[in-house]
Amino acid sequence: LRVSEVDEPERAGVIMEFGSDRSEGKVRKLVEHVEKALQGNFQCVRAFGACSLNMCNVAAGKYEIYFDYGPYIWDFAAGKIIVEEAGGVVMQPDGGPMDLMGRSVMVANQKVARKILFP
């Protein structure tokens, strides 16, 4: 497995999820990020419904970015290793270091990781 070499956001495929938390603050943040993703001039925006599948799609080079607000550690712990071994990065959507208990994740190839953040 190897992450893609795409280096421009306009050519990047984005995967996102909507989680199950429907609190007002979480929904507001999610709507902001959905809007950013849809207006971001990305190649495509998709949602497949499973954190592990989404992470493996980035690791395999099929998509360049995946972000989610809501997964638990058991949803992404194994995927984190797979992505990193494939040359990708795993971090917070705002660019901060990964917090295994933080319930948010962004996965990307190295080339677009810092160009696209979801603060």
Short mmCIF file of N, CA, C and O in Angstrom, two decimals:
data_model
loop_
_atom_site.label_atom_id
_atom_site.label_comp_id
_atom_site.label_asym_id
_atom_site.label_seq_id
_atom_site.Cartn_x
_atom_site.Cartn_y
_atom_site.Cartn_z
N LEU A 1 0.84 -1.19 0.00
CA LEU A 1 0.00 0.00 0.00
C LEU A 1 0.87 1.24 0.00
O LEU A 1 1.91 1.28 0.65
N ARG A 2 0.38 2.27 -0.68
CA ARG A 2 1.10 3.54 -0.73
C ARG A 2 0.09 4.65 -0.94
O ARG A 2 -0.79 4.55 -1.80
N VAL A 3 0.23 5.73 -0.16
CA VAL A 3 -0.66 6.88 -0.36
C VAL A 3 -0.39 7.50 -1.73
O VAL A 3 0.66 7.27 -2.33
N SER A 4 -1.32 8.29 -2.21
CA SER A 4 -1.17 8.89 -3.54
C SER A 4 -0.12 9.98 -3.53
O SER A 4 0.30 10.47 -2.48
N GLU A 5 0.26 10.38 -4.72
CA GLU A 5 1.23 11.46 -4.91
C GLU A 5 0.55 12.78 -5.25
O GLU A 5 1.22 13.76 -5.54
N VAL A 6 -0.77 12.82 -5.24
CA VAL A 6 -1.49 14.05 -5.54
C VAL A 6 -1.05 15.14 -4.58
O VAL A 6 -0.99 14.93 -3.37
N ASP A 7 -0.72 16.31 -5.14
CA ASP A 7 -0.21 17.39 -4.29
C ASP A 7 -1.05 18.66 -4.34
O ASP A 7 -0.75 19.61 -3.62
N GLU A 8 -2.08 18.70 -5.15
CA GLU A 8 -2.93 19.88 -5.24
C GLU A 8 -4.34 19.54 -4.77
O GLU A 8 -4.93 18.55 -5.20
N PRO A 9 -4.90 20.37 -3.90
CA PRO A 9 -6.25 20.12 -3.39
C PRO A 9 -7.29 19.95 -4.49
O PRO A 9 -8.22 19.16 -4.35
N GLU A 10 -7.13 20.64 -5.61
CA GLU A 10 -8.10 20.54 -6.70
C GLU A 10 -8.15 19.15 -7.31
O GLU A 10 -9.11 18.79 -7.97
N ARG A 11 -7.11 18.37 -7.11
CA ARG A 11 -7.06 17.01 -7.63
C ARG A 11 -7.31 15.97 -6.56
O ARG A 11 -7.27 14.77 -6.81
N ALA A 12 -7.57 16.42 -5.33
CA ALA A 12 -7.70 15.52 -4.19
C ALA A 12 -9.13 15.02 -4.02
O ALA A 12 -10.08 15.78 -4.15
N GLY A 13 -9.25 13.75 -3.70
CA GLY A 13 -10.52 13.17 -3.31
C GLY A 13 -10.64 13.22 -1.80
O GLY A 13 -9.70 12.87 -1.09
N VAL A 14 -11.78 13.66 -1.31
CA VAL A 14 -12.01 13.83 0.12
C VAL A 14 -13.08 12.86 0.59
O VAL A 14 -14.12 12.72 -0.05
N ILE A 15 -12.81 12.21 1.71
CA ILE A 15 -13.80 11.37 2.38
C ILE A 15 -14.11 12.02 3.72
O ILE A 15 -13.20 12.46 4.42
N MET A 16 -15.38 12.09 4.06
CA MET A 16 -15.77 12.64 5.36
C MET A 16 -16.91 11.81 5.92
O MET A 16 -17.57 11.10 5.19
N GLU A 17 -17.10 11.92 7.20
CA GLU A 17 -18.21 11.23 7.85
C GLU A 17 -18.96 12.22 8.73
O GLU A 17 -18.45 13.30 9.04
N PHE A 18 -20.15 11.83 9.14
CA PHE A 18 -21.02 12.74 9.87
C PHE A 18 -21.20 12.35 11.33
O PHE A 18 -21.74 13.11 12.10
N GLY A 19 -20.75 11.19 11.74
CA GLY A 19 -20.81 10.77 13.13
C GLY A 19 -22.23 10.67 13.65
O GLY A 19 -23.21 10.81 12.93
N SER A 20 -22.35 10.44 14.96
CA SER A 20 -23.66 10.27 15.56
C SER A 20 -24.01 11.36 16.57
O SER A 20 -25.13 11.42 17.04
N ASP A 21 -23.07 12.23 16.88
CA ASP A 21 -23.31 13.31 17.85
C ASP A 21 -24.10 14.42 17.17
O ASP A 21 -23.65 15.02 16.20
N ARG A 22 -25.29 14.68 17.66
CA ARG A 22 -26.14 15.72 17.08
C ARG A 22 -26.30 16.92 18.01
O ARG A 22 -27.27 17.67 17.91
N SER A 23 -25.33 17.11 18.91
CA SER A 23 -25.37 18.28 19.78
C SER A 23 -25.21 19.53 18.92
O SER A 23 -24.63 19.49 17.83
N GLU A 24 -25.73 20.65 19.39
CA GLU A 24 -25.74 21.89 18.61
C GLU A 24 -24.33 22.29 18.15
O GLU A 24 -24.11 22.62 16.99
N GLY A 25 -23.37 22.26 19.07
CA GLY A 25 -22.01 22.64 18.72
C GLY A 25 -21.38 21.73 17.69
O GLY A 25 -20.71 22.18 16.77
N LYS A 26 -21.60 20.43 17.84
CA LYS A 26 -21.03 19.46 16.91
C LYS A 26 -21.65 19.60 15.53
O LYS A 26 -20.96 19.56 14.51
N VAL A 27 -22.96 19.78 15.48
CA VAL A 27 -23.64 19.94 14.20
C VAL A 27 -23.17 21.22 13.50
O VAL A 27 -22.91 21.22 12.30
N ARG A 28 -23.02 22.29 14.25
CA ARG A 28 -22.55 23.55 13.67
C ARG A 28 -21.16 23.38 13.05
O ARG A 28 -20.90 23.80 11.92
N LYS A 29 -20.27 22.74 13.79
CA LYS A 29 -18.91 22.50 13.30
C LYS A 29 -18.93 21.61 12.07
O LYS A 29 -18.24 21.86 11.08
N LEU A 30 -19.74 20.58 12.11
CA LEU A 30 -19.84 19.66 10.99
C LEU A 30 -20.36 20.36 9.74
O LEU A 30 -19.82 20.19 8.64
N VAL A 31 -21.39 21.18 9.88
CA VAL A 31 -21.94 21.92 8.74
C VAL A 31 -20.88 22.85 8.14
O VAL A 31 -20.74 22.95 6.92
N GLU A 32 -20.11 23.51 8.98
CA GLU A 32 -19.02 24.37 8.49
C GLU A 32 -18.04 23.57 7.65
O GLU A 32 -17.60 24.03 6.59
N HIS A 33 -17.69 22.39 8.12
CA HIS A 33 -16.71 21.59 7.41
C HIS A 33 -17.27 20.93 6.15
O HIS A 33 -16.56 20.78 5.17
N VAL A 34 -18.53 20.59 6.18
CA VAL A 34 -19.17 20.08 4.97
C VAL A 34 -19.17 21.19 3.91
O VAL A 34 -18.82 20.96 2.75
N GLU A 35 -19.53 22.39 4.31
CA GLU A 35 -19.53 23.52 3.39
C GLU A 35 -18.13 23.76 2.83
O GLU A 35 -17.95 23.95 1.62
N LYS A 36 -17.11 23.73 3.69
CA LYS A 36 -15.74 23.92 3.23
C LYS A 36 -15.34 22.84 2.23
O LYS A 36 -14.73 23.13 1.20
N ALA A 37 -15.70 21.60 2.53
CA ALA A 37 -15.36 20.50 1.63
C ALA A 37 -16.06 20.64 0.29
O ALA A 37 -15.47 20.44 -0.77
N LEU A 38 -17.34 21.00 0.32
CA LEU A 38 -18.10 21.10 -0.92
C LEU A 38 -17.70 22.32 -1.75
O LEU A 38 -17.80 22.30 -2.98
N GLN A 39 -17.25 23.38 -1.10
CA GLN A 39 -16.83 24.58 -1.82
C GLN A 39 -15.33 24.60 -2.08
O GLN A 39 -14.83 25.53 -2.69
N GLY A 40 -14.63 23.57 -1.64
CA GLY A 40 -13.18 23.55 -1.70
C GLY A 40 -12.59 23.20 -3.04
O GLY A 40 -11.39 23.06 -3.17
N ASN A 41 -13.41 23.02 -4.05
CA ASN A 41 -12.92 22.70 -5.38
C ASN A 41 -12.10 21.42 -5.40
O ASN A 41 -11.12 21.31 -6.10
N PHE A 42 -12.49 20.45 -4.58
CA PHE A 42 -11.83 19.15 -4.57
C PHE A 42 -12.32 18.32 -5.76
O PHE A 42 -13.38 18.61 -6.32
N GLN A 43 -11.59 17.30 -6.08
CA GLN A 43 -11.98 16.41 -7.16
C GLN A 43 -13.34 15.77 -6.86
O GLN A 43 -14.19 15.67 -7.72
N CYS A 44 -13.52 15.32 -5.61
CA CYS A 44 -14.79 14.71 -5.21
C CYS A 44 -14.87 14.70 -3.68
O CYS A 44 -13.86 14.81 -3.00
N VAL A 45 -16.08 14.56 -3.17
CA VAL A 45 -16.32 14.41 -1.74
C VAL A 45 -17.22 13.20 -1.56
O VAL A 45 -18.27 13.10 -2.19
N ARG A 46 -16.80 12.26 -0.71
CA ARG A 46 -17.52 11.01 -0.53
C ARG A 46 -17.70 10.71 0.96
O ARG A 46 -16.98 11.22 1.80
N ALA A 47 -18.62 9.82 1.27
CA ALA A 47 -18.82 9.29 2.62
C ALA A 47 -19.16 7.81 2.47
O ALA A 47 -20.14 7.47 1.82
N PHE A 48 -18.34 6.95 3.04
CA PHE A 48 -18.54 5.50 2.91
C PHE A 48 -19.09 4.86 4.17
O PHE A 48 -19.53 3.72 4.14
N GLY A 49 -19.02 5.54 5.31
CA GLY A 49 -19.65 5.05 6.51
C GLY A 49 -18.80 4.26 7.49
O GLY A 49 -19.30 3.86 8.53
N ALA A 50 -17.52 4.04 7.21
CA ALA A 50 -16.69 3.27 8.13
C ALA A 50 -15.30 3.88 8.22
O ALA A 50 -14.60 3.98 7.20
N CYS A 51 -14.91 4.26 9.39
CA CYS A 51 -13.61 4.89 9.62
C CYS A 51 -12.47 4.03 9.08
O CYS A 51 -11.59 4.53 8.38
N SER A 52 -12.49 2.75 9.40
CA SER A 52 -11.39 1.88 8.97
C SER A 52 -11.31 1.79 7.45
O SER A 52 -10.21 1.83 6.88
N LEU A 53 -12.45 1.69 6.78
CA LEU A 53 -12.47 1.65 5.32
C LEU A 53 -11.94 2.97 4.74
O LEU A 53 -11.14 2.98 3.79
N ASN A 54 -12.36 4.07 5.32
CA ASN A 54 -11.91 5.38 4.84
C ASN A 54 -10.40 5.54 4.98
O ASN A 54 -9.73 6.03 4.07
N MET A 55 -9.87 5.12 6.10
CA MET A 55 -8.43 5.22 6.32
C MET A 55 -7.66 4.34 5.34
O MET A 55 -6.64 4.76 4.77
N CYS A 56 -8.17 3.15 5.09
CA CYS A 56 -7.50 2.25 4.14
C CYS A 56 -7.59 2.78 2.71
O CYS A 56 -6.68 2.56 1.91
N ASN A 57 -8.67 3.47 2.37
CA ASN A 57 -8.77 4.09 1.04
C ASN A 57 -7.70 5.15 0.85
O ASN A 57 -7.14 5.27 -0.24
N VAL A 58 -7.40 5.91 1.88
CA VAL A 58 -6.30 6.89 1.79
C VAL A 58 -4.96 6.16 1.72
O VAL A 58 -4.11 6.49 0.90
N ALA A 59 -4.78 5.15 2.56
CA ALA A 59 -3.53 4.39 2.56
C ALA A 59 -3.25 3.75 1.20
O ALA A 59 -2.11 3.65 0.77
N ALA A 60 -4.31 3.34 0.51
CA ALA A 60 -4.17 2.68 -0.79
C ALA A 60 -4.04 3.67 -1.94
O ALA A 60 -3.89 3.27 -3.09
N GLY A 61 -4.12 4.97 -1.64
CA GLY A 61 -3.96 5.98 -2.69
C GLY A 61 -5.21 6.25 -3.50
O GLY A 61 -5.15 6.91 -4.53
N LYS A 62 -6.35 5.74 -3.06
CA LYS A 62 -7.60 5.96 -3.79
C LYS A 62 -8.19 7.35 -3.53
O LYS A 62 -8.89 7.89 -4.37
N TYR A 63 -7.93 7.87 -2.35
CA TYR A 63 -8.36 9.22 -1.95
C TYR A 63 -7.20 9.86 -1.21
O TYR A 63 -6.31 9.16 -0.72
N GLU A 64 -7.24 11.19 -1.11
CA GLU A 64 -6.11 11.89 -0.50
C GLU A 64 -6.38 12.35 0.93
O GLU A 64 -5.44 12.53 1.71
N ILE A 65 -7.63 12.56 1.29
CA ILE A 65 -7.95 13.13 2.60
C ILE A 65 -9.18 12.43 3.17
O ILE A 65 -10.14 12.15 2.44
N TYR A 66 -9.14 12.19 4.46
CA TYR A 66 -10.31 11.71 5.19
C TYR A 66 -10.36 12.45 6.51
O TYR A 66 -9.35 12.58 7.19
N PHE A 67 -11.52 13.00 6.85
CA PHE A 67 -11.67 13.60 8.17
C PHE A 67 -13.00 13.21 8.78
O PHE A 67 -13.97 12.92 8.07
N ASP A 68 -13.02 13.18 10.12
CA ASP A 68 -14.20 12.71 10.84
C ASP A 68 -14.18 13.29 12.25
O ASP A 68 -13.12 13.44 12.85
N TYR A 69 -15.35 13.63 12.74
CA TYR A 69 -15.53 14.09 14.11
C TYR A 69 -16.47 13.11 14.79
O TYR A 69 -17.67 13.20 14.60
N GLY A 70 -15.94 12.15 15.51
CA GLY A 70 -16.80 11.22 16.20
C GLY A 70 -16.27 9.81 16.38
O GLY A 70 -16.83 9.06 17.18
N PRO A 71 -15.23 9.39 15.66
CA PRO A 71 -14.81 8.00 15.84
C PRO A 71 -14.15 7.78 17.20
O PRO A 71 -13.59 8.70 17.78
N TYR A 72 -14.27 6.58 17.67
CA TYR A 72 -13.59 6.17 18.90
C TYR A 72 -12.25 5.54 18.55
O TYR A 72 -12.01 5.17 17.39
N ILE A 73 -11.40 5.38 19.54
CA ILE A 73 -10.07 4.82 19.32
C ILE A 73 -10.13 3.47 18.61
O ILE A 73 -9.32 3.18 17.74
N TRP A 74 -11.11 2.64 18.94
CA TRP A 74 -11.20 1.32 18.31
C TRP A 74 -11.60 1.43 16.84
O TRP A 74 -11.42 0.49 16.08
N ASP A 75 -12.11 2.57 16.42
CA ASP A 75 -12.45 2.78 15.02
C ASP A 75 -11.22 3.07 14.17
O ASP A 75 -11.23 2.83 12.96
N PHE A 76 -10.19 3.67 14.77
CA PHE A 76 -9.07 4.11 13.95
C PHE A 76 -7.68 3.68 14.40
O PHE A 76 -6.69 3.97 13.72
N ALA A 77 -7.54 2.96 15.50
CA ALA A 77 -6.21 2.58 15.99
C ALA A 77 -5.42 1.76 14.96
O ALA A 77 -4.28 2.08 14.65
N ALA A 78 -6.03 0.73 14.42
CA ALA A 78 -5.33 -0.10 13.42
C ALA A 78 -5.11 0.69 12.13
O ALA A 78 -4.05 0.59 11.51
N GLY A 79 -6.11 1.48 11.74
CA GLY A 79 -5.98 2.29 10.53
C GLY A 79 -4.84 3.29 10.62
O GLY A 79 -4.19 3.59 9.63
N LYS A 80 -4.59 3.81 11.80
CA LYS A 80 -3.48 4.76 12.00
C LYS A 80 -2.16 4.12 11.60
O LYS A 80 -1.35 4.71 10.88
N ILE A 81 -1.95 2.89 12.03
CA ILE A 81 -0.71 2.19 11.70
C ILE A 81 -0.63 1.93 10.20
O ILE A 81 0.41 2.14 9.57
N ILE A 82 -1.73 1.51 9.61
CA ILE A 82 -1.75 1.22 8.17
C ILE A 82 -1.44 2.47 7.36
O ILE A 82 -0.62 2.45 6.44
N VAL A 83 -2.07 3.58 7.70
CA VAL A 83 -1.84 4.84 6.98
C VAL A 83 -0.39 5.28 7.11
O VAL A 83 0.25 5.65 6.13
N GLU A 84 0.14 5.25 8.32
CA GLU A 84 1.52 5.70 8.52
C GLU A 84 2.51 4.80 7.79
O GLU A 84 3.48 5.29 7.20
N GLU A 85 2.27 3.50 7.79
CA GLU A 85 3.16 2.59 7.06
C GLU A 85 3.07 2.81 5.54
O GLU A 85 4.03 2.53 4.82
N ALA A 86 1.94 3.32 5.07
CA ALA A 86 1.77 3.60 3.64
C ALA A 86 2.31 4.98 3.26
O ALA A 86 2.20 5.39 2.11
N GLY A 87 2.85 5.71 4.24
CA GLY A 87 3.44 7.02 3.96
C GLY A 87 2.54 8.20 4.23
O GLY A 87 2.89 9.33 3.92
N GLY A 88 1.38 7.96 4.82
CA GLY A 88 0.46 9.05 5.11
C GLY A 88 0.64 9.60 6.51
O GLY A 88 1.47 9.13 7.29
N VAL A 89 -0.15 10.62 6.82
CA VAL A 89 -0.12 11.23 8.15
C VAL A 89 -1.49 11.13 8.78
O VAL A 89 -2.52 11.16 8.10
N VAL A 90 -1.50 11.03 10.10
CA VAL A 90 -2.72 10.97 10.89
C VAL A 90 -2.61 12.07 11.93
O VAL A 90 -1.63 12.14 12.67
N MET A 91 -3.60 12.97 11.95
CA MET A 91 -3.55 14.12 12.85
C MET A 91 -4.96 14.58 13.17
O MET A 91 -5.93 13.97 12.73
N GLN A 92 -5.07 15.65 13.93
CA GLN A 92 -6.35 16.29 14.17
C GLN A 92 -6.75 17.06 12.92
O GLN A 92 -5.88 17.54 12.18
N PRO A 93 -8.03 17.24 12.66
CA PRO A 93 -8.45 17.99 11.47
C PRO A 93 -7.93 19.43 11.43
O PRO A 93 -7.80 20.01 10.36
N ASP A 94 -7.58 19.99 12.59
CA ASP A 94 -7.04 21.35 12.61
C ASP A 94 -5.52 21.38 12.44
O ASP A 94 -4.90 22.43 12.50
N GLY A 95 -4.90 20.21 12.23
CA GLY A 95 -3.46 20.13 12.02
C GLY A 95 -2.68 19.77 13.25
O GLY A 95 -1.47 19.56 13.18
N GLY A 96 -3.34 19.70 14.40
CA GLY A 96 -2.66 19.35 15.64
C GLY A 96 -2.29 17.87 15.68
O GLY A 96 -2.75 17.08 14.85
N PRO A 97 -1.47 17.51 16.65
CA PRO A 97 -1.08 16.10 16.76
C PRO A 97 -2.27 15.21 17.10
O PRO A 97 -3.22 15.65 17.73
N MET A 98 -2.19 13.98 16.69
CA MET A 98 -3.25 13.02 16.91
C MET A 98 -3.49 12.82 18.40
O MET A 98 -2.56 12.63 19.16
N ASP A 99 -4.74 12.88 18.80
CA ASP A 99 -5.16 12.60 20.17
C ASP A 99 -6.02 11.35 20.11
O ASP A 99 -7.16 11.40 19.63
N LEU A 100 -5.47 10.24 20.56
CA LEU A 100 -6.18 8.97 20.43
C LEU A 100 -7.53 8.94 21.13
O LEU A 100 -8.40 8.16 20.77
N MET A 101 -7.72 9.78 22.12
CA MET A 101 -8.99 9.81 22.84
C MET A 101 -9.84 11.02 22.43
O MET A 101 -10.89 11.26 23.00
N GLY A 102 -9.41 11.77 21.44
CA GLY A 102 -10.05 13.03 21.08
C GLY A 102 -11.29 12.96 20.22
O GLY A 102 -11.95 13.95 20.03
N ARG A 103 -11.59 11.84 19.64
CA ARG A 103 -12.79 11.63 18.82
C ARG A 103 -12.84 12.47 17.55
O ARG A 103 -13.91 12.80 17.04
N SER A 104 -11.68 12.87 17.03
CA SER A 104 -11.63 13.48 15.70
C SER A 104 -10.33 13.05 15.05
O SER A 104 -9.33 12.81 15.72
N VAL A 105 -10.37 12.94 13.73
CA VAL A 105 -9.19 12.45 13.01
C VAL A 105 -9.17 13.03 11.61
O VAL A 105 -10.21 13.28 11.00
N MET A 106 -7.97 13.28 11.11
CA MET A 106 -7.76 13.61 9.70
C MET A 106 -6.60 12.78 9.22
O MET A 106 -5.57 12.66 9.90
N VAL A 107 -6.78 12.17 8.07
CA VAL A 107 -5.78 11.32 7.45
C VAL A 107 -5.52 11.88 6.06
O VAL A 107 -6.47 12.25 5.36
N ALA A 108 -4.27 11.95 5.66
CA ALA A 108 -3.97 12.52 4.34
C ALA A 108 -2.61 12.03 3.86
O ALA A 108 -1.80 11.51 4.63
N ASN A 109 -2.37 12.24 2.57
CA ASN A 109 -1.01 12.01 2.10
C ASN A 109 -0.16 13.21 2.55
O ASN A 109 -0.68 14.26 2.91
N GLN A 110 1.13 13.04 2.54
CA GLN A 110 2.04 14.08 3.03
C GLN A 110 1.93 15.38 2.24
O GLN A 110 2.11 16.47 2.79
N LYS A 111 1.63 15.29 0.96
CA LYS A 111 1.68 16.46 0.09
C LYS A 111 0.51 17.41 0.26
O LYS A 111 0.64 18.60 0.02
N VAL A 112 -0.65 16.91 0.64
CA VAL A 112 -1.80 17.80 0.83
C VAL A 112 -2.16 18.01 2.30
O VAL A 112 -3.01 18.83 2.61
N ALA A 113 -1.51 17.29 3.18
CA ALA A 113 -1.89 17.30 4.60
C ALA A 113 -1.95 18.70 5.20
O ALA A 113 -2.92 19.03 5.89
N ARG A 114 -0.99 19.52 4.99
CA ARG A 114 -0.97 20.85 5.61
C ARG A 114 -1.64 21.92 4.75
O ARG A 114 -1.90 23.01 5.21
N LYS A 115 -1.96 21.58 3.51
CA LYS A 115 -2.65 22.54 2.65
C LYS A 115 -4.14 22.57 2.94
O LYS A 115 -4.82 23.52 2.62
N ILE A 116 -4.66 21.48 3.53
CA ILE A 116 -6.09 21.36 3.77
C ILE A 116 -6.30 21.02 5.23
O ILE A 116 -6.03 19.91 5.65
N LEU A 117 -6.78 21.98 5.99
CA LEU A 117 -7.09 21.75 7.39
C LEU A 117 -8.54 22.11 7.65
O LEU A 117 -9.12 22.94 6.95
N PHE A 118 -9.11 21.50 8.64
CA PHE A 118 -10.49 21.74 9.02
C PHE A 118 -10.54 22.15 10.49
O PHE A 118 -10.87 21.35 11.34
N PRO A 119 -10.15 23.43 10.77
CA PRO A 119 -10.10 23.89 12.17
C PRO A 119 -11.47 24.05 12.80
O PRO A 119 -12.46 24.15 12.15
#
